[in-house]
Amino acid sequence: MAALKDARRLVVKIGSALLVESAGGGLRHDWLESLAEDVAQLRARGTEVVLVSSGSIALGRGVLGLSGASLPLEQSQAAAAVGQIRLARAYEEVLAPHGLVAAQVLVTLEDSADRRRYLNSRATLGTLLALGVVPIVNENDTVATDEIRYGDNDRLAAQVAVTVGADQLVLLSDVDGFYTANPAVDASARRIDVIDAITPEIEAMAGDAGSGLSKGGMKTKLMAARTATAAGCALAITRGMRQNPLLALEKGAPATWFTPQTDPASARKRWIAAMKPRGEIRVDAGAAAALSRGKSLLPAGVAAVSGAFGRGDPVAISDAAGAKLGQGLSRYTAEEARAIAGRHSSDIEAALGYPGRAAIVHRDDMAL
Ligand code: GLU
């Protein structure tokens, strides 16, 4: 069973109901401060933390005095614009006393559907984490329309976990785990501690109910668990309402843990290997040897480039005789790759007329 103390890269999803008072729509400040304490502790021992936070719409509607069970799309987009700026400021203010810098990252569904944009958000989130920053992610509700939006942050959090290659995802929720039936209506319902596989039986147990503020019910949490575990990320559902919810989870608070089906690096390699290549890069013997030692493919080792591919597209990597070594995602277009083939990385800017990345195919984007 996964344990929070082992997390290297952790995504935490914070639901609206935890952040925003159900009456009045004000921010639950003390709670947020206690969450920041937990994050600071995790960061201090080397765990990288990404927060996926809901609450923009709930906060914004409080400010604007928009009531009603559900708002029309235009009003929720307007509420999100008002609420998001407060949400981001609130995180910044609670993290700063711990010496932590917050970053706001707003994404839409298209950012994960389009490979280039996906790779771009992955790179940016990776850079933020390497700089010690705590990214605060939410859906860009102000521009996302009904047809093309995540809609719920359980799903978004799972996608973020996949994007950053997280090994753990914690859904801080209004329930303390996954139950055999809806505990609100069925007294015989019991919580399951560990779920190793999401079977049809497990699926049948997930009802559809959510709380007043949050969008996701158990069904969406189960979908999130499927996405995360398939990508090698363990997922926990636990109650978030209490103070210091992450510390509580670590100390054994009730939760359900979903077991990952693989590890993030292997899942990513399988994903890359399964794509249809759009071109081929042939490498010289020195580069082939370097690749087998786990190095990135640099322009200097490229002997020939064929095909028409764009940035982020899959390419076959072959040795000088054309035998396939593996494949990877190119950081350059085919045209650019031809222009820099055989050149030293420090000559890239001179060859292209603009600066570029040192590797043509980065080791993280390669499956051999
Ligand atoms: N993105 C929405 C917000 O910040 C929340 C979606 C959800 O509750 O899952 O208000």
GROMACS .gro file of C-alpha atoms and ligand atoms in nm:
model
  378
    1MET     CA    1   0.000   0.000   0.000
    2ALA     CA    2   0.128   0.347  -0.090
    3ALA     CA    3   0.213   0.586   0.195
    4LEU     CA    4   0.240   0.963   0.179
    5LYS     CA    5   0.584   0.960   0.341
    6ASP     CA    6   0.722   0.787   0.028
    7ALA     CA    7   0.585   1.043  -0.219
    8ARG     CA    8   0.847   1.202  -0.444
    9ARG     CA    9   0.615   1.407  -0.661
   10LEU     CA   10   0.273   1.463  -0.510
   11VAL     CA   11  -0.042   1.617  -0.653
   12VAL     CA   12  -0.309   1.727  -0.403
   13LYS     CA   13  -0.661   1.808  -0.515
   14ILE     CA   14  -0.848   2.054  -0.299
   15GLY     CA   15  -1.223   2.068  -0.344
   16SER     CA   16  -1.430   2.386  -0.322
   17ALA     CA   17  -1.616   2.265  -0.012
   18LEU     CA   18  -1.287   2.266   0.184
   19LEU     CA   19  -1.184   2.615   0.085
   20VAL     CA   20  -1.509   2.804   0.081
   21GLU     CA   21  -1.773   2.830   0.354
   22SER     CA   22  -2.101   2.688   0.232
   23ALA     CA   23  -2.279   2.983   0.394
   24GLY     CA   24  -2.165   3.318   0.257
   25GLY     CA   25  -1.891   3.195   0.027
   26GLY     CA   26  -1.600   3.322   0.241
   27LEU     CA   27  -1.258   3.160   0.241
   28ARG     CA   28  -1.178   2.908   0.517
   29HIS     CA   29  -0.855   3.081   0.614
   30ASP     CA   30  -0.745   2.874   0.912
   31TRP     CA   31  -0.784   2.557   0.717
   32LEU     CA   32  -0.583   2.693   0.426
   33GLU     CA   33  -0.307   2.796   0.666
   34SER     CA   34  -0.295   2.445   0.806
   35LEU     CA   35  -0.271   2.303   0.454
   36ALA     CA   36   0.021   2.537   0.383
   37GLU     CA   37   0.196   2.401   0.695
   38ASP     CA   38   0.159   2.049   0.557
   39VAL     CA   39   0.290   2.153   0.216
   40ALA     CA   40   0.590   2.324   0.378
   41GLN     CA   41   0.671   2.009   0.572
   42LEU     CA   42   0.650   1.796   0.260
   43ARG     CA   43   0.867   2.034   0.061
   44ALA     CA   44   1.120   2.053   0.343
   45ARG     CA   45   1.182   1.682   0.321
   46GLY     CA   46   1.212   1.687  -0.056
   47THR     CA   47   0.864   1.598  -0.178
   48GLU     CA   48   0.761   1.808  -0.477
   49VAL     CA   49   0.403   1.930  -0.442
   50VAL     CA   50   0.150   2.046  -0.702
   51LEU     CA   51  -0.186   2.171  -0.574
   52VAL     CA   52  -0.493   2.143  -0.794
   53SER     CA   53  -0.741   2.376  -0.633
   54SER     CA   54  -1.106   2.435  -0.700
   55GLY     CA   55  -1.290   2.725  -0.551
   56SER     CA   56  -1.276   3.001  -0.809
   57ILE     CA   57  -1.643   2.982  -0.897
   58ALA     CA   58  -1.756   2.933  -0.536
   59LEU     CA   59  -1.545   3.230  -0.419
   60GLY     CA   60  -1.646   3.450  -0.709
   61ARG     CA   61  -2.016   3.394  -0.669
   62GLY     CA   62  -1.986   3.489  -0.302
   63VAL     CA   63  -1.817   3.814  -0.398
   64LEU     CA   64  -2.068   3.889  -0.673
   65GLY     CA   65  -2.369   3.779  -0.470
   66LEU     CA   66  -2.477   3.532  -0.737
   67SER     CA   67  -2.699   3.273  -0.579
   68GLY     CA   68  -2.900   2.983  -0.717
   69ALA     CA   69  -2.826   2.612  -0.733
   70SER     CA   70  -2.630   2.629  -1.056
   71LEU     CA   71  -2.525   2.935  -1.250
   72PRO     CA   72  -2.562   2.978  -1.627
   73LEU     CA   73  -2.228   2.930  -1.805
   74GLU     CA   74  -2.164   3.302  -1.862
   75GLN     CA   75  -2.216   3.377  -1.494
   76SER     CA   76  -1.995   3.093  -1.374
   77GLN     CA   77  -1.723   3.210  -1.615
   78ALA     CA   78  -1.753   3.561  -1.473
   79ALA     CA   79  -1.753   3.425  -1.117
   80ALA     CA   80  -1.442   3.221  -1.194
   81ALA     CA   81  -1.259   3.532  -1.316
   82VAL     CA   82  -1.341   3.714  -0.993
   83GLY     CA   83  -1.275   3.416  -0.769
   84GLN     CA   84  -0.954   3.288  -0.927
   85ILE     CA   85  -0.757   3.604  -0.852
   86ARG     CA   86  -0.856   3.578  -0.485
   87LEU     CA   87  -0.785   3.210  -0.478
   88ALA     CA   88  -0.433   3.260  -0.613
   89ARG     CA   89  -0.367   3.545  -0.370
   90ALA     CA   90  -0.488   3.334  -0.078
   91TYR     CA   91  -0.242   3.057  -0.165
   92GLU     CA   92   0.039   3.301  -0.215
   93GLU     CA   93  -0.031   3.458   0.125
   94VAL     CA   94  -0.041   3.131   0.319
   95LEU     CA   95   0.268   2.984   0.151
   96ALA     CA   96   0.491   3.293   0.173
   97PRO     CA   97   0.548   3.276   0.553
   98HIS     CA   98   0.701   2.930   0.491
   99GLY     CA   99   0.938   3.072   0.234
  100LEU     CA  100   0.745   2.905  -0.047
  101VAL     CA  101   0.662   3.070  -0.377
  102ALA     CA  102   0.327   2.996  -0.539
  103ALA     CA  103   0.264   2.991  -0.915
  104GLN     CA  104  -0.074   3.006  -1.084
  105VAL     CA  105  -0.124   2.762  -1.371
  106LEU     CA  106  -0.458   2.769  -1.552
  107VAL     CA  107  -0.524   2.494  -1.803
  108THR     CA  108  -0.796   2.381  -2.039
  109LEU     CA  109  -0.882   2.038  -2.171
  110GLU     CA  110  -0.709   2.124  -2.499
  111ASP     CA  111  -0.381   2.158  -2.313
  112SER     CA  112  -0.378   1.785  -2.255
  113ALA     CA  113  -0.544   1.680  -2.582
  114ASP     CA  114  -0.287   1.859  -2.800
  115ARG     CA  115   0.052   1.690  -2.769
  116ARG     CA  116   0.258   2.005  -2.814
  117ARG     CA  117   0.063   2.196  -2.555
  118TYR     CA  118   0.075   1.895  -2.326
  119LEU     CA  119   0.454   1.874  -2.355
  120ASN     CA  120   0.476   2.245  -2.298
  121SER     CA  121   0.275   2.237  -1.975
  122ARG     CA  122   0.477   1.936  -1.864
  123ALA     CA  123   0.801   2.124  -1.921
  124THR     CA  124   0.679   2.436  -1.742
  125LEU     CA  125   0.545   2.247  -1.441
  126GLY     CA  126   0.873   2.054  -1.426
  127THR     CA  127   1.071   2.377  -1.428
  128LEU     CA  128   0.855   2.529  -1.154
  129LEU     CA  129   0.904   2.221  -0.935
  130ALA     CA  130   1.278   2.222  -0.997
  131LEU     CA  131   1.283   2.585  -0.883
  132GLY     CA  132   1.111   2.487  -0.558
  133VAL     CA  133   0.785   2.659  -0.651
  134VAL     CA  134   0.441   2.525  -0.554
  135PRO     CA  135   0.220   2.533  -0.867
  136ILE     CA  136  -0.149   2.601  -0.797
  137VAL     CA  137  -0.344   2.455  -1.089
  138ASN     CA  138  -0.706   2.509  -1.181
  139GLU     CA  139  -0.910   2.483  -1.495
  140ASN     CA  140  -0.925   2.811  -1.687
  141ASP     CA  141  -1.299   2.829  -1.624
  142THR     CA  142  -1.327   3.177  -1.770
  143VAL     CA  143  -1.252   3.055  -2.123
  144ALA     CA  144  -1.352   2.688  -2.101
  145THR     CA  145  -1.696   2.626  -2.246
  146ASP     CA  146  -1.924   2.338  -2.157
  147GLU     CA  147  -1.831   2.117  -2.452
  148ILE     CA  148  -1.457   2.144  -2.401
  149ARG     CA  149  -1.389   2.147  -2.033
  150TYR     CA  150  -1.282   1.909  -1.763
  151GLY     CA  151  -1.573   2.032  -1.556
  152ASP     CA  152  -1.452   1.867  -1.239
  153ASN     CA  153  -1.117   1.892  -1.071
  154ASP     CA  154  -1.090   1.521  -0.987
  155ARG     CA  155  -1.042   1.459  -1.356
  156LEU     CA  156  -0.817   1.761  -1.394
  157ALA     CA  157  -0.603   1.650  -1.098
  158ALA     CA  158  -0.559   1.303  -1.249
  159GLN     CA  159  -0.449   1.461  -1.578
  160VAL     CA  160  -0.206   1.689  -1.396
  161ALA     CA  161  -0.065   1.388  -1.211
  162VAL     CA  162  -0.010   1.210  -1.544
  163THR     CA  163   0.139   1.523  -1.701
  164VAL     CA  164   0.400   1.576  -1.430
  165GLY     CA  165   0.466   1.203  -1.379
  166ALA     CA  166   0.354   1.219  -1.015
  167ASP     CA  167   0.383   0.905  -0.806
  168GLN     CA  168   0.098   1.001  -0.572
  169LEU     CA  169  -0.228   1.193  -0.600
  170VAL     CA  170  -0.437   1.276  -0.294
  171LEU     CA  171  -0.797   1.384  -0.341
  172LEU     CA  172  -0.893   1.587  -0.035
  173SER     CA  173  -1.262   1.532  -0.029
  174ASP     CA  174  -1.575   1.558   0.184
  175VAL     CA  175  -1.573   1.179   0.229
  176ASP     CA  176  -1.298   0.975   0.392
  177GLY     CA  177  -1.267   0.716   0.122
  178PHE     CA  178  -1.437   0.484  -0.120
  179TYR     CA  179  -1.736   0.298   0.023
  180THR     CA  180  -1.909  -0.023  -0.079
  181ALA     CA  181  -2.226   0.187  -0.107
  182ASN     CA  182  -2.324   0.549  -0.043
  183PRO     CA  183  -2.275   0.585   0.336
  184ALA     CA  184  -2.525   0.871   0.345
  185VAL     CA  185  -2.810   0.642   0.252
  186ASP     CA  186  -2.687   0.290   0.331
  187ALA     CA  187  -2.596   0.208   0.693
  188SER     CA  188  -2.420  -0.114   0.590
  189ALA     CA  189  -2.172   0.075   0.369
  190ARG     CA  190  -1.810   0.028   0.468
  191ARG     CA  191  -1.492   0.195   0.354
  192ILE     CA  192  -1.238  -0.004   0.152
  193ASP     CA  193  -0.876   0.060   0.260
  194VAL     CA  194  -0.695  -0.053  -0.054
  195ILE     CA  195  -0.822  -0.108  -0.406
  196ASP     CA  196  -0.574  -0.296  -0.623
  197ALA     CA  197  -0.791  -0.311  -0.934
  198ILE     CA  198  -1.094  -0.115  -1.047
  199THR     CA  199  -1.322  -0.408  -1.125
  200PRO     CA  200  -1.684  -0.392  -1.247
  201GLU     CA  201  -1.786  -0.468  -0.886
  202ILE     CA  202  -1.599  -0.161  -0.764
  203GLU     CA  203  -1.755   0.045  -1.041
  204ALA     CA  204  -2.101  -0.068  -0.939
  205MET     CA  205  -2.034   0.057  -0.585
  206ALA     CA  206  -1.968   0.415  -0.696
  207GLY     CA  207  -2.285   0.617  -0.671
  208ASP     CA  208  -2.326   0.952  -0.838
  209ALA     CA  209  -2.369   1.185  -0.544
  210GLY     CA  210  -2.155   1.492  -0.480
  211SER     CA  211  -2.171   1.757  -0.212
  212GLY     CA  212  -2.330   2.099  -0.265
  213LEU     CA  213  -2.019   2.283  -0.387
  214SER     CA  214  -1.799   2.026  -0.551
  215LYS     CA  215  -1.867   1.888  -0.894
  216GLY     CA  216  -1.717   1.544  -0.860
  217GLY     CA  217  -1.897   1.249  -0.703
  218MET     CA  218  -1.754   0.900  -0.650
  219LYS     CA  219  -1.786   0.818  -1.020
  220THR     CA  220  -1.551   1.097  -1.120
  221LYS     CA  221  -1.311   0.997  -0.842
  222LEU     CA  222  -1.309   0.646  -0.976
  223MET     CA  223  -1.237   0.777  -1.326
  224ALA     CA  224  -0.954   0.982  -1.181
  225ALA     CA  225  -0.822   0.672  -1.005
  226ARG     CA  226  -0.829   0.479  -1.332
  227THR     CA  227  -0.636   0.749  -1.517
  228ALA     CA  228  -0.381   0.798  -1.238
  229THR     CA  229  -0.311   0.433  -1.156
  230ALA     CA  230  -0.275   0.339  -1.524
  231ALA     CA  231  -0.002   0.604  -1.544
  232GLY     CA  232   0.178   0.468  -1.240
  233CYS     CA  233   0.039   0.708  -0.981
  234ALA     CA  234  -0.115   0.590  -0.653
  235LEU     CA  235  -0.434   0.774  -0.560
  236ALA     CA  236  -0.580   0.836  -0.216
  237ILE     CA  237  -0.925   0.962  -0.126
  238THR     CA  238  -0.942   1.108   0.223
  239ARG     CA  239  -1.144   1.363   0.418
  240GLY     CA  240  -0.997   1.707   0.380
  241MET     CA  241  -1.213   1.910   0.621
  242ARG     CA  242  -0.992   1.857   0.925
  243GLN     CA  243  -0.695   2.085   0.996
  244ASN     CA  244  -0.359   1.965   0.854
  245PRO     CA  245  -0.528   1.706   0.633
  246LEU     CA  246  -0.206   1.576   0.474
  247LEU     CA  247  -0.033   1.529   0.805
  248ALA     CA  248  -0.345   1.349   0.926
  249LEU     CA  249  -0.332   1.116   0.626
  250GLU     CA  250   0.030   1.043   0.698
  251LYS     CA  251  -0.054   0.962   1.058
  252GLY     CA  252  -0.311   0.709   0.947
  253ALA     CA  253  -0.639   0.898   0.904
  254PRO     CA  254  -0.901   0.689   0.723
  255ALA     CA  255  -0.851   0.679   0.346
  256THR     CA  256  -0.882   0.459   0.042
  257TRP     CA  257  -0.563   0.399  -0.156
  258PHE     CA  258  -0.575   0.286  -0.517
  259THR     CA  259  -0.268   0.086  -0.615
  260PRO     CA  260  -0.072   0.203  -0.922
  261GLN     CA  261  -0.058  -0.048  -1.209
  262THR     CA  262   0.296   0.045  -1.312
  263ASP     CA  263   0.548   0.322  -1.240
  264PRO     CA  264   0.528   0.666  -1.405
  265ALA     CA  265   0.846   0.625  -1.614
  266SER     CA  266   0.741   0.289  -1.766
  267ALA     CA  267   0.390   0.418  -1.834
  268ARG     CA  268   0.533   0.714  -2.021
  269LYS     CA  269   0.769   0.496  -2.225
  270ARG     CA  270   0.480   0.270  -2.325
  271TRP     CA  271   0.278   0.576  -2.427
  272ILE     CA  272   0.564   0.699  -2.645
  273ALA     CA  273   0.635   0.356  -2.794
  274ALA     CA  274   0.270   0.309  -2.894
  275MET     CA  275   0.260   0.615  -3.122
  276LYS     CA  276   0.291   0.602  -3.498
  277PRO     CA  277   0.618   0.777  -3.595
  278ARG     CA  278   0.596   1.072  -3.836
  279GLY     CA  279   0.956   1.054  -3.946
  280GLU     CA  280   1.293   0.899  -3.880
  281ILE     CA  281   1.617   1.022  -3.728
  282ARG     CA  282   1.926   0.815  -3.803
  283VAL     CA  283   2.211   0.847  -3.557
  284ASP     CA  284   2.582   0.772  -3.576
  285ALA     CA  285   2.751   0.497  -3.376
  286GLY     CA  286   2.864   0.734  -3.100
  287ALA     CA  287   2.511   0.862  -3.046
  288ALA     CA  288   2.367   0.509  -3.056
  289ALA     CA  289   2.606   0.411  -2.776
  290ALA     CA  290   2.516   0.725  -2.579
  291LEU     CA  291   2.143   0.653  -2.612
  292SER     CA  292   2.191   0.301  -2.479
  293ARG     CA  293   2.360   0.457  -2.175
  294GLY     CA  294   2.044   0.663  -2.114
  295LYS     CA  295   2.157   0.992  -2.270
  296SER     CA  296   1.949   1.237  -2.471
  297LEU     CA  297   1.987   1.259  -2.847
  298LEU     CA  298   2.191   1.569  -2.934
  299PRO     CA  299   2.207   1.721  -3.283
  300ALA     CA  300   2.577   1.631  -3.309
  301GLY     CA  301   2.493   1.260  -3.328
  302VAL     CA  302   2.229   1.292  -3.602
  303ALA     CA  303   2.334   1.145  -3.938
  304ALA     CA  304   2.011   1.189  -4.136
  305VAL     CA  305   1.653   1.307  -4.094
  306SER     CA  306   1.356   1.196  -4.302
  307GLY     CA  307   0.982   1.257  -4.296
  308ALA     CA  308   0.777   1.562  -4.209
  309PHE     CA  309   0.720   1.604  -3.838
  310GLY     CA  310   0.641   1.892  -3.610
  311ARG     CA  311   0.761   1.970  -3.260
  312GLY     CA  312   0.636   1.713  -3.012
  313ASP     CA  313   0.570   1.455  -3.284
  314PRO     CA  314   0.689   1.095  -3.250
  315VAL     CA  315   0.991   0.995  -3.459
  316ALA     CA  316   1.166   0.663  -3.508
  317ILE     CA  317   1.529   0.659  -3.398
  318SER     CA  318   1.750   0.428  -3.606
  319ASP     CA  319   2.117   0.350  -3.633
  320ALA     CA  320   2.318   0.451  -3.938
  321ALA     CA  321   2.213   0.132  -4.122
  322GLY     CA  322   1.844   0.199  -4.056
  323ALA     CA  323   1.784  -0.059  -3.782
  324LYS     CA  324   1.527   0.084  -3.538
  325LEU     CA  325   1.662   0.157  -3.190
  326GLY     CA  326   1.343   0.302  -3.050
  327GLN     CA  327   1.138   0.614  -3.079
  328GLY     CA  328   1.087   0.946  -2.912
  329LEU     CA  329   0.922   1.286  -2.926
  330SER     CA  330   1.113   1.541  -3.128
  331ARG     CA  331   1.175   1.883  -2.980
  332TYR     CA  332   1.231   2.020  -3.330
  333THR     CA  333   1.045   2.012  -3.660
  334ALA     CA  334   1.189   1.792  -3.936
  335GLU     CA  335   1.312   2.104  -4.112
  336GLU     CA  336   1.487   2.234  -3.802
  337ALA     CA  337   1.631   1.889  -3.730
  338ARG     CA  338   1.785   1.881  -4.079
  339ALA     CA  339   1.935   2.225  -4.026
  340ILE     CA  340   2.104   2.132  -3.699
  341ALA     CA  341   2.195   1.768  -3.781
  342GLY     CA  342   2.561   1.697  -3.708
  343ARG     CA  343   2.612   2.029  -3.530
  344HIS     CA  344   2.726   2.096  -3.181
  345SER     CA  345   2.448   2.211  -2.944
  346SER     CA  346   2.621   2.548  -2.903
  347ASP     CA  347   2.579   2.606  -3.281
  348ILE     CA  348   2.200   2.562  -3.276
  349GLU     CA  349   2.126   2.931  -3.254
  350ALA     CA  350   2.358   3.014  -3.544
  351ALA     CA  351   2.206   2.738  -3.760
  352LEU     CA  352   1.842   2.827  -3.690
  353GLY     CA  353   1.861   3.198  -3.629
  354TYR     CA  354   1.696   3.153  -3.287
  355PRO     CA  355   1.792   2.965  -2.972
  356GLY     CA  356   1.661   2.612  -2.920
  357ARG     CA  357   1.681   2.323  -2.680
  358ALA     CA  358   2.008   2.133  -2.644
  359ALA     CA  359   1.858   1.790  -2.725
  360ILE     CA  360   1.660   1.689  -3.033
  361VAL     CA  361   1.500   1.406  -2.838
  362HIS     CA  362   1.526   1.432  -2.462
  363ARG     CA  363   1.588   1.111  -2.266
  364ASP     CA  364   1.256   1.155  -2.083
  365ASP     CA  365   1.076   1.156  -2.418
  366MET     CA  366   1.238   0.837  -2.550
  367ALA     CA  367   1.152   0.469  -2.547
  368LEU     CA  368   1.429   0.236  -2.664
  369GLU     N1  369  -1.270   2.461  -1.155
  369GLU     C1  370  -1.383   2.482  -1.067
  369GLU     C2  371  -1.355   2.598  -0.973
  369GLU     O1  372  -1.244   2.631  -0.945
  369GLU     C3  373  -1.415   2.365  -0.978
  369GLU     C4  374  -1.446   2.234  -1.040
  369GLU     C5  375  -1.474   2.131  -0.931
  369GLU     O2  376  -1.530   2.165  -0.828
  369GLU     O3  377  -1.438   2.014  -0.948
  369GLU     O4  378  -1.445   2.658  -0.921
   0.00000   0.00000   0.00000
